[in-house]
PDB file of C-alpha atoms and ligand atoms in Angstrom:
ATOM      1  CA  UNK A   1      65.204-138.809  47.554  1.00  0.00           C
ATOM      2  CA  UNK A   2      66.281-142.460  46.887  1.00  0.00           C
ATOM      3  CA  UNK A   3      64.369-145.318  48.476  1.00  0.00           C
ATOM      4  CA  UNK A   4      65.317-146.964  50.816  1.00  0.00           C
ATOM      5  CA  UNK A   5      66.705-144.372  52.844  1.00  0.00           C
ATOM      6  CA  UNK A   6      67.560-144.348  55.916  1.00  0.00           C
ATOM      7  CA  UNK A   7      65.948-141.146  57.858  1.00  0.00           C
ATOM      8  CA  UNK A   8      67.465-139.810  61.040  1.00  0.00           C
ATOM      9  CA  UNK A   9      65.044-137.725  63.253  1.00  0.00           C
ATOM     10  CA  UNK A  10      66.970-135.212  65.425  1.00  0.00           C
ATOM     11  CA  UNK A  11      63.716-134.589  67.847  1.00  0.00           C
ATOM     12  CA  UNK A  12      65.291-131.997  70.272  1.00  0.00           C
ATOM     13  CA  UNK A  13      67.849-133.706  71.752  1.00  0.00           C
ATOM     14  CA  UNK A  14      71.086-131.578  72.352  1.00  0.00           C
ATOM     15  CA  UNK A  15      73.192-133.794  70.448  1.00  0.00           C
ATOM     16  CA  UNK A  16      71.705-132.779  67.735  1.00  0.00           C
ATOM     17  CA  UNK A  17      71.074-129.033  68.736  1.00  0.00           C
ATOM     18  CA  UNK A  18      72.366-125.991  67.266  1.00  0.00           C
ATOM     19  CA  UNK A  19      75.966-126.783  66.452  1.00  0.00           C
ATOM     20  CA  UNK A  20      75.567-130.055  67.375  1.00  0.00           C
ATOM     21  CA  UNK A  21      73.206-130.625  64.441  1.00  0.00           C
ATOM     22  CA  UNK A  22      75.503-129.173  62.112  1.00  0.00           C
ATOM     23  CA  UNK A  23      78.683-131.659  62.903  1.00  0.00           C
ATOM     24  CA  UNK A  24      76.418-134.428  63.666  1.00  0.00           C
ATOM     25  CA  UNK A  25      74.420-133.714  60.046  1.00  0.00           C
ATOM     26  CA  UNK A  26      77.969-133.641  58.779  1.00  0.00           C
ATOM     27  CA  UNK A  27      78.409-136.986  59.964  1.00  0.00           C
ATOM     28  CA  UNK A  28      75.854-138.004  57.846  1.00  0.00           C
ATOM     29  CA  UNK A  29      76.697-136.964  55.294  1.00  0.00           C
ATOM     30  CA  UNK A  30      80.409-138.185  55.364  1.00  0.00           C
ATOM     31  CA  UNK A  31      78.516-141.661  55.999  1.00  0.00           C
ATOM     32  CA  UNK A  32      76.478-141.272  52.959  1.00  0.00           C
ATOM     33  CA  UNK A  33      79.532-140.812  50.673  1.00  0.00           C
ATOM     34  CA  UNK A  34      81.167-143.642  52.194  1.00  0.00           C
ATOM     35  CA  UNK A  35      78.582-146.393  51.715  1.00  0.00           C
ATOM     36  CA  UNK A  36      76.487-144.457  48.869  1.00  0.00           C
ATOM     37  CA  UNK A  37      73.498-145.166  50.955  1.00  0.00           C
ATOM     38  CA  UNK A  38      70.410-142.715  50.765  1.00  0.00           C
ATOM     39  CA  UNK A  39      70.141-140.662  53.912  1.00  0.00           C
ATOM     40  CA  UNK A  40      67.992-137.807  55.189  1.00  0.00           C
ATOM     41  CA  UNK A  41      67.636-135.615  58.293  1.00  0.00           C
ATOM     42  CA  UNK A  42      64.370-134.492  60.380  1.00  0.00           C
ATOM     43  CA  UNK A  43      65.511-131.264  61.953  1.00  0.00           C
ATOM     44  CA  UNK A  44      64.387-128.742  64.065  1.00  0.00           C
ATOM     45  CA  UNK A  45      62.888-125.800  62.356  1.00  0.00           C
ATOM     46  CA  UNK A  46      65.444-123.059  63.911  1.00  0.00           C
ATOM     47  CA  UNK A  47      68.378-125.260  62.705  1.00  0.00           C
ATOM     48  CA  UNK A  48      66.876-126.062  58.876  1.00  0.00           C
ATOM     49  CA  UNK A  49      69.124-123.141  57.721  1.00  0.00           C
ATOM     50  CA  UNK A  50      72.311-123.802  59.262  1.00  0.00           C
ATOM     51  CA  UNK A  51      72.033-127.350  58.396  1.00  0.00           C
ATOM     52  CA  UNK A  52      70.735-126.976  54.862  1.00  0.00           C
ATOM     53  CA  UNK A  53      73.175-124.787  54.067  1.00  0.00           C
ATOM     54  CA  UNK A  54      76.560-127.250  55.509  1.00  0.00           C
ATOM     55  CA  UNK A  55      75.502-131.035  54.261  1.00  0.00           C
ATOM     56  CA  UNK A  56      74.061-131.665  50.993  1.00  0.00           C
ATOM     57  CA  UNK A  57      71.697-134.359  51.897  1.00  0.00           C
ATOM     58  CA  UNK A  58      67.395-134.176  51.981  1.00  0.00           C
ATOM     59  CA  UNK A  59      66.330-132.297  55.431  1.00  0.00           C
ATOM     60  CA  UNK A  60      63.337-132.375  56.679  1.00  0.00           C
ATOM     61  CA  UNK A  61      61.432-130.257  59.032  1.00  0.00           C
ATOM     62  CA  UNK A  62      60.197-132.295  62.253  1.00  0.00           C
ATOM     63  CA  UNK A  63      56.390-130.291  61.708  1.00  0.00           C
ATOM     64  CA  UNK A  64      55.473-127.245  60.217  1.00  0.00           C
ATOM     65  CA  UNK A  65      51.632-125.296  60.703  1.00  0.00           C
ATOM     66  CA  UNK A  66      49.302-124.169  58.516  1.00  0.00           C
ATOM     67  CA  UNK A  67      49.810-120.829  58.084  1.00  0.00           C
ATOM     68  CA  UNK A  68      50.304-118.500  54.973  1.00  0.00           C
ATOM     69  CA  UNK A  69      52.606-115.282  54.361  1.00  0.00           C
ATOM     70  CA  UNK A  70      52.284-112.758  56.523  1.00  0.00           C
ATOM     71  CA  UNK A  71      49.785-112.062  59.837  1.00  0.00           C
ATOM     72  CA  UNK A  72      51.050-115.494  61.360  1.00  0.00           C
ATOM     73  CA  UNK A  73      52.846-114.632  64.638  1.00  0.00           C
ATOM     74  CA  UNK A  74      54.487-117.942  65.807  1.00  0.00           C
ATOM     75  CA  UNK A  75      53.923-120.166  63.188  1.00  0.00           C
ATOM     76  CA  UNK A  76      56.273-121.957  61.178  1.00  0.00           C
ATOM     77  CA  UNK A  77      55.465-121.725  57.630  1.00  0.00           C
ATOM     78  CA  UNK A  78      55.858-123.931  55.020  1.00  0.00           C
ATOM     79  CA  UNK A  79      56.992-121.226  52.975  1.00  0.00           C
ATOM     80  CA  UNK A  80      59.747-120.549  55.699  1.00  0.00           C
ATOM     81  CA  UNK A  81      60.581-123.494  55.295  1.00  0.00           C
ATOM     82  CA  UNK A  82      61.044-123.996  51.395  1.00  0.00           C
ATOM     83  CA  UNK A  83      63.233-120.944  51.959  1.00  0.00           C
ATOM     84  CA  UNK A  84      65.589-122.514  54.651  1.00  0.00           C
ATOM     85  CA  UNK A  85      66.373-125.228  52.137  1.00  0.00           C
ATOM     86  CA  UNK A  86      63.659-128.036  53.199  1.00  0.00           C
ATOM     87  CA  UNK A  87      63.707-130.944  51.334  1.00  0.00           C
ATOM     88  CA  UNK A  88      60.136-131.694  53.269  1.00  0.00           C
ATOM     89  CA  UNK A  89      58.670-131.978  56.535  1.00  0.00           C
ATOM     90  CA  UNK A  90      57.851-134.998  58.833  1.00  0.00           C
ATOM     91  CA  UNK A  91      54.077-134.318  59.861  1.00  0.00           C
ATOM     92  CA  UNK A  92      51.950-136.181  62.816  1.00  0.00           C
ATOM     93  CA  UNK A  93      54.779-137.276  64.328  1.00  0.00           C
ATOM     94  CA  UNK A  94      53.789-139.499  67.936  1.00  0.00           C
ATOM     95  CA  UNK A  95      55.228-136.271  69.389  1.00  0.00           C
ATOM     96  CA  UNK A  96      53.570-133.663  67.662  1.00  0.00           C
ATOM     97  CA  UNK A  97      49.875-135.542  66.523  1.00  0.00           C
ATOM     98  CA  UNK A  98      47.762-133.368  64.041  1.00  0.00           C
ATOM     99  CA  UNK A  99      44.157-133.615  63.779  1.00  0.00           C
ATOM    100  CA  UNK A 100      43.158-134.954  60.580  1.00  0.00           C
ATOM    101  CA  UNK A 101      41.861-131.762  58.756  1.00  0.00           C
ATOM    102  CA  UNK A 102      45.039-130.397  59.777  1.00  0.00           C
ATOM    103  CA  UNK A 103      46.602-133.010  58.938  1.00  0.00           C
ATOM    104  CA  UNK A 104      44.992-132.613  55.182  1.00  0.00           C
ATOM    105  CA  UNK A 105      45.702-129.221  54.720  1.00  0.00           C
ATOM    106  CA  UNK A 106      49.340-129.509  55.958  1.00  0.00           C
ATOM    107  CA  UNK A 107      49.743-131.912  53.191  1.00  0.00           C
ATOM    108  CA  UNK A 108      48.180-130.069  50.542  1.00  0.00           C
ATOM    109  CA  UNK A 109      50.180-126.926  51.518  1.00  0.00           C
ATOM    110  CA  UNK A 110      53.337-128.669  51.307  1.00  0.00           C
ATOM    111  CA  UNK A 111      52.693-130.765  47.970  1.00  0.00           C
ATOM    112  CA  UNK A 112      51.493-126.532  46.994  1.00  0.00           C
ATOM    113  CA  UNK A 113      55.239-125.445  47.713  1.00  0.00           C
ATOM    114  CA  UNK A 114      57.051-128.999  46.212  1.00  0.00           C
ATOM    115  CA  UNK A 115      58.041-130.092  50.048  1.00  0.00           C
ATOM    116  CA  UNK A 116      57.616-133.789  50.007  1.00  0.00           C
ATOM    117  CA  UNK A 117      55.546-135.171  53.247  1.00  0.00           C
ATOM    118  CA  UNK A 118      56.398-137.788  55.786  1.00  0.00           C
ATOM    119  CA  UNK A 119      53.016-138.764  57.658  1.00  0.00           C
ATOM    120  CA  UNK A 120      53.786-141.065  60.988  1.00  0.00           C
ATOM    121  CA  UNK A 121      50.887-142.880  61.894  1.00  0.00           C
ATOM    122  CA  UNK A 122      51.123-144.932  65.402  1.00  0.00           C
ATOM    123  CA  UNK A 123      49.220-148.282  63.934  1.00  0.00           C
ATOM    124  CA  UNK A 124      48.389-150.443  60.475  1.00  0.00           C
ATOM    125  CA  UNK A 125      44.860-149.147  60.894  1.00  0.00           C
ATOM    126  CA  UNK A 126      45.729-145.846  61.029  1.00  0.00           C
ATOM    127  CA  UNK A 127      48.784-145.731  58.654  1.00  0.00           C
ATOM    128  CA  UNK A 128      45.959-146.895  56.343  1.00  0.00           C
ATOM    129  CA  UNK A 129      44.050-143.733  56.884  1.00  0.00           C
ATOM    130  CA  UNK A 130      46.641-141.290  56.413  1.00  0.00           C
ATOM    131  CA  UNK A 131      48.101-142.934  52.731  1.00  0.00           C
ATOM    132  CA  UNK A 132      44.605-141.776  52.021  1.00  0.00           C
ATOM    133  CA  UNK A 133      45.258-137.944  52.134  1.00  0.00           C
ATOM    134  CA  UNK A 134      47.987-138.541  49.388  1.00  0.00           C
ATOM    135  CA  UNK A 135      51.455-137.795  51.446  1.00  0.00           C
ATOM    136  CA  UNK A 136      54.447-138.973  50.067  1.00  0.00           C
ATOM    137  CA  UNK A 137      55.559-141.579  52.497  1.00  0.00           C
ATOM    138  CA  UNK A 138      53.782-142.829  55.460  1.00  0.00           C
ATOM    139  CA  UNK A 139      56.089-143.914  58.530  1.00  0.00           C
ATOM    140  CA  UNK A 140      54.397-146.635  60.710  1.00  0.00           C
ATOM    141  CA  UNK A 141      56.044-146.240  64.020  1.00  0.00           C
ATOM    142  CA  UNK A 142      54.494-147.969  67.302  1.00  0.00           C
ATOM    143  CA  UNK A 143      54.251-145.256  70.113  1.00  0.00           C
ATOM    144  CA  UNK A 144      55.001-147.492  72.874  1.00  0.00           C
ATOM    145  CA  UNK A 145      58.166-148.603  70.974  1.00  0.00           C
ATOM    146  CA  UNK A 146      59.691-145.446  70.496  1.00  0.00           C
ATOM    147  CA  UNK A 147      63.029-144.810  72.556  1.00  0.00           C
ATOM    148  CA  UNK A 148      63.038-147.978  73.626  1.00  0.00           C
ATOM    149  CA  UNK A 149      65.184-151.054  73.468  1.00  0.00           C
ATOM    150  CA  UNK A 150      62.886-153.489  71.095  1.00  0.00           C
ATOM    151  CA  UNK A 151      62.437-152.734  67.800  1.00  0.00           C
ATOM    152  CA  UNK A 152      59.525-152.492  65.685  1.00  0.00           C
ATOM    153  CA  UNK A 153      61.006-154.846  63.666  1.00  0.00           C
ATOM    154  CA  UNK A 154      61.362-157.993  66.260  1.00  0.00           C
ATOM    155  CA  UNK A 155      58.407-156.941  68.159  1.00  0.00           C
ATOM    156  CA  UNK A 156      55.742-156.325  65.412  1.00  0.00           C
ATOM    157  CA  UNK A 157      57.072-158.095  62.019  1.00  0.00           C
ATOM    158  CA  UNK A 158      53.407-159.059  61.237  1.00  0.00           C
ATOM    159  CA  UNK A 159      52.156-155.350  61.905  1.00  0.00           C
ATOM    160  CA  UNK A 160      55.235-153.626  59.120  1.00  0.00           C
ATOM    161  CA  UNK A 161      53.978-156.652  56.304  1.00  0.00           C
ATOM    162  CA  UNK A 162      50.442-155.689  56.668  1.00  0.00           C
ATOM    163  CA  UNK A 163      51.147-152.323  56.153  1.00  0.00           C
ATOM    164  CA  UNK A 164      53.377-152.605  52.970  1.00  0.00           C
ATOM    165  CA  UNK A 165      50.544-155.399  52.279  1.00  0.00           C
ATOM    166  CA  UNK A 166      47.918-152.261  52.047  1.00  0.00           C
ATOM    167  CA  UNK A 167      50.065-149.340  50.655  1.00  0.00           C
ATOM    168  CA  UNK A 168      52.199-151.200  48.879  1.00  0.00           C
ATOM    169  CA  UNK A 169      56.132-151.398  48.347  1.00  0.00           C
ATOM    170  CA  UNK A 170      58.176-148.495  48.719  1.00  0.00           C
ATOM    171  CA  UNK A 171      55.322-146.276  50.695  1.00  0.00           C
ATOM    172  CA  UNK A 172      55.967-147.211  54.336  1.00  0.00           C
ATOM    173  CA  UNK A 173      58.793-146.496  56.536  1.00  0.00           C
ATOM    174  CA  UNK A 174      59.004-148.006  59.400  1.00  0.00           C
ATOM    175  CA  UNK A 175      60.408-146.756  63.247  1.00  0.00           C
ATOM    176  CA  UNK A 176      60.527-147.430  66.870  1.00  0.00           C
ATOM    177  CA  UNK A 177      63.496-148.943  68.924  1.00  0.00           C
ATOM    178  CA  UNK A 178      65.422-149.574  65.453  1.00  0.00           C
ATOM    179  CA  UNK A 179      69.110-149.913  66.677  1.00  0.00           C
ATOM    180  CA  UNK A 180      71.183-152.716  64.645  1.00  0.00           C
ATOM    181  CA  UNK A 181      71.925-153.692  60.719  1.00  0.00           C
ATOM    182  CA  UNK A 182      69.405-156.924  62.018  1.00  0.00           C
ATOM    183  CA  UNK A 183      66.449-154.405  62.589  1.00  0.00           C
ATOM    184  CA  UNK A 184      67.033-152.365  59.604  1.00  0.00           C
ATOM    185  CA  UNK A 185      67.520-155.861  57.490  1.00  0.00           C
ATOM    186  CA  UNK A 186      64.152-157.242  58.898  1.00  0.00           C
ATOM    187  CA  UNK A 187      62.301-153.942  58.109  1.00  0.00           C
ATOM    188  CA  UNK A 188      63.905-153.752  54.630  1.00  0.00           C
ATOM    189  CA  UNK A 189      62.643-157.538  53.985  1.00  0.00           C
ATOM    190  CA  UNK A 190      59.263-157.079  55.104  1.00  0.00           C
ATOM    191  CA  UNK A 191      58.818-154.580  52.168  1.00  0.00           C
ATOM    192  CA  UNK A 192      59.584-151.036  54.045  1.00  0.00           C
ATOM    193  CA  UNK A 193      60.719-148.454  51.807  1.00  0.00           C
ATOM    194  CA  UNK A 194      63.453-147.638  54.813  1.00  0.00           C
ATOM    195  CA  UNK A 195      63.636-146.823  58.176  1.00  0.00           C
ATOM    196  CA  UNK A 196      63.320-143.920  60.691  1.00  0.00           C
ATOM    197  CA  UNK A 197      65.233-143.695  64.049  1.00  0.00           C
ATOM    198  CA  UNK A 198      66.282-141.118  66.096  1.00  0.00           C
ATOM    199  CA  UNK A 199      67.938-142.305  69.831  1.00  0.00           C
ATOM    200  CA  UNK A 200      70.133-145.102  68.485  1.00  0.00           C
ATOM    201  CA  UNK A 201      72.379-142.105  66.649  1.00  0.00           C
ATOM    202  CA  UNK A 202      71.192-138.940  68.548  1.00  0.00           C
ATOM    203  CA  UNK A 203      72.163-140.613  71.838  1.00  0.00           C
ATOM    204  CA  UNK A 204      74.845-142.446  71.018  1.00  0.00           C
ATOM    205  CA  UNK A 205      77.986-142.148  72.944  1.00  0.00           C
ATOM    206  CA  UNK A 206      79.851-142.732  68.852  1.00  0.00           C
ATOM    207  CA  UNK A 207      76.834-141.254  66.513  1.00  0.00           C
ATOM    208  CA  UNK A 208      79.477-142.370  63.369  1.00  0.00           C
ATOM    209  CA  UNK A 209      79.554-145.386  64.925  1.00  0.00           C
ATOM    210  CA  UNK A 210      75.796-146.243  65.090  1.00  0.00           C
ATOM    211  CA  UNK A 211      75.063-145.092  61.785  1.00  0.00           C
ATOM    212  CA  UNK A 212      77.976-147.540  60.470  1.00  0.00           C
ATOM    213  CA  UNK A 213      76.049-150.699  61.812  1.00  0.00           C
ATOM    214  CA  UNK A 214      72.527-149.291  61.041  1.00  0.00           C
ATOM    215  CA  UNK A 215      73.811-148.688  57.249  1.00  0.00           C
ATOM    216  CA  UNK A 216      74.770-152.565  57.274  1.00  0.00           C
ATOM    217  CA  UNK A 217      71.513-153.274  56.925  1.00  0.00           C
ATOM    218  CA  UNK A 218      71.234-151.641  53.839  1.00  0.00           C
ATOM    219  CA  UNK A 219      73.672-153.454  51.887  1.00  0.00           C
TER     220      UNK A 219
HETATM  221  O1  G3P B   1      60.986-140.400  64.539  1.00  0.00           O
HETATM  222  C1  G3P B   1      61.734-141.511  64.897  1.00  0.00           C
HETATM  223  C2  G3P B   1      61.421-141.976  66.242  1.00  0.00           C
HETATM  224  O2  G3P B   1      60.210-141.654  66.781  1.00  0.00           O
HETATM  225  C3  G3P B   1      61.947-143.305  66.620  1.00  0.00           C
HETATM  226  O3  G3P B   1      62.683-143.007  67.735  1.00  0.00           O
HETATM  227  O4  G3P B   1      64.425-143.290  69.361  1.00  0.00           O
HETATM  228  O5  G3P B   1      62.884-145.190  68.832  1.00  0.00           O
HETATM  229  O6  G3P B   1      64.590-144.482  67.174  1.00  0.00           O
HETATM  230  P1  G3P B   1      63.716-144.075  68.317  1.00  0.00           P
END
């Protein structure tokens, strides 16, 4: 996957549902070959297929558990997952927190099947403490910013330096209330390897639309 990317986190929203994640993926990727800017996807687990297999960009899994072949009723494997088409999985996501053995092992597992990992972590501190268990990209993304109307990026510049300041350039990601090419710009400046949203294009009355100004602040 090429740095900086912009990643595009589907959550569970119906927009971005079902069929809905298929066109809308689609949108994507029309948008990628348009401005030959790196995008991925964060989808839910029942839609990796049917998405994998229509756009030919990196999808991600939002989560996936711990679980191995067989005598695992109700898990989603990471295995499962390889075999839908996965790119990787997002993992500890504000909405879906891991403790951090699990956390660990959820890692390992996926760097085991060649999934590449995408560990959130809600704070510097703690973005600190998951680049320690080796994933591939961290994603520093404020909880109390998330779905809201101020971005990371306005409202916590110092906080997204300090963490490229620790891991270094072209580990961190950075999300929360990222909306315009100005928030995306900021981010990219302040050393983030790219930037994850979700509402701004999952909501969006014109997702095409949104993704046009957030890939602005790319170029
Ligand atoms: O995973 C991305 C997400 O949590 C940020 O959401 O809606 O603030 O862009 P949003």
């Amino acid at each position: 996957m090429r740095l900086p990317v912009l990643v595009v986190n589907f959550k569970t929203y119906p927009s971005a549902t079902g069929k809905n994640a298929v066109e809308l993926a689609k949108i994507h990727q029309k948008m990628a070959e348009k401005t030959g800017i790196s995008i991925a996807l964060a989808v839910q687990a029942v839609d990796l297929r049917f998405v994998t297999e229509n756009v030919d960009l990196p999808v991600f899994a939002q989560h996936f558990d711990v679980a191995e072949q067989g005598a695992f009723t109700g898990y989603v494997s990471p295995y499962s997952l390889k075999d839908a088409g996965a790119y990787g999985s997002l993992l500890n996501h504000a909405e879906r927190k891991l403790p951090v053995d699990v956390l660990q092992s959820s890692i390992d597992l996926a760097r085991s099947q060649g999934l590449f990992t995408i560990v959130c972590a809600e704070s510097v501190f703690a973005s600190k403490a998951v680049s320690e268990l080796s994933p591939d990209l961290v994603a520093f993304e404020p909880p109390e910013l998330i779905g809201g109307d101020v971005s990371v990026s306005n409202a916590q510049p110092q906080l997204i330096q300090d963490a490229v300041a620790m891991m270094g350039k072209g580990k961190v990601l950075v999300g929360a209330g990222i909306k315009t090419a100005e928030d995306v710009k900021l981010a990219l400046k302040f050393g983030a390897a790219g930037v994850l949203v979700s509402s701004v294009v999952t909501r969006a009355h014109d997702p095409e639309k949104a993704l046009e100004e957030l890939l602005k602040g790319f170029l």
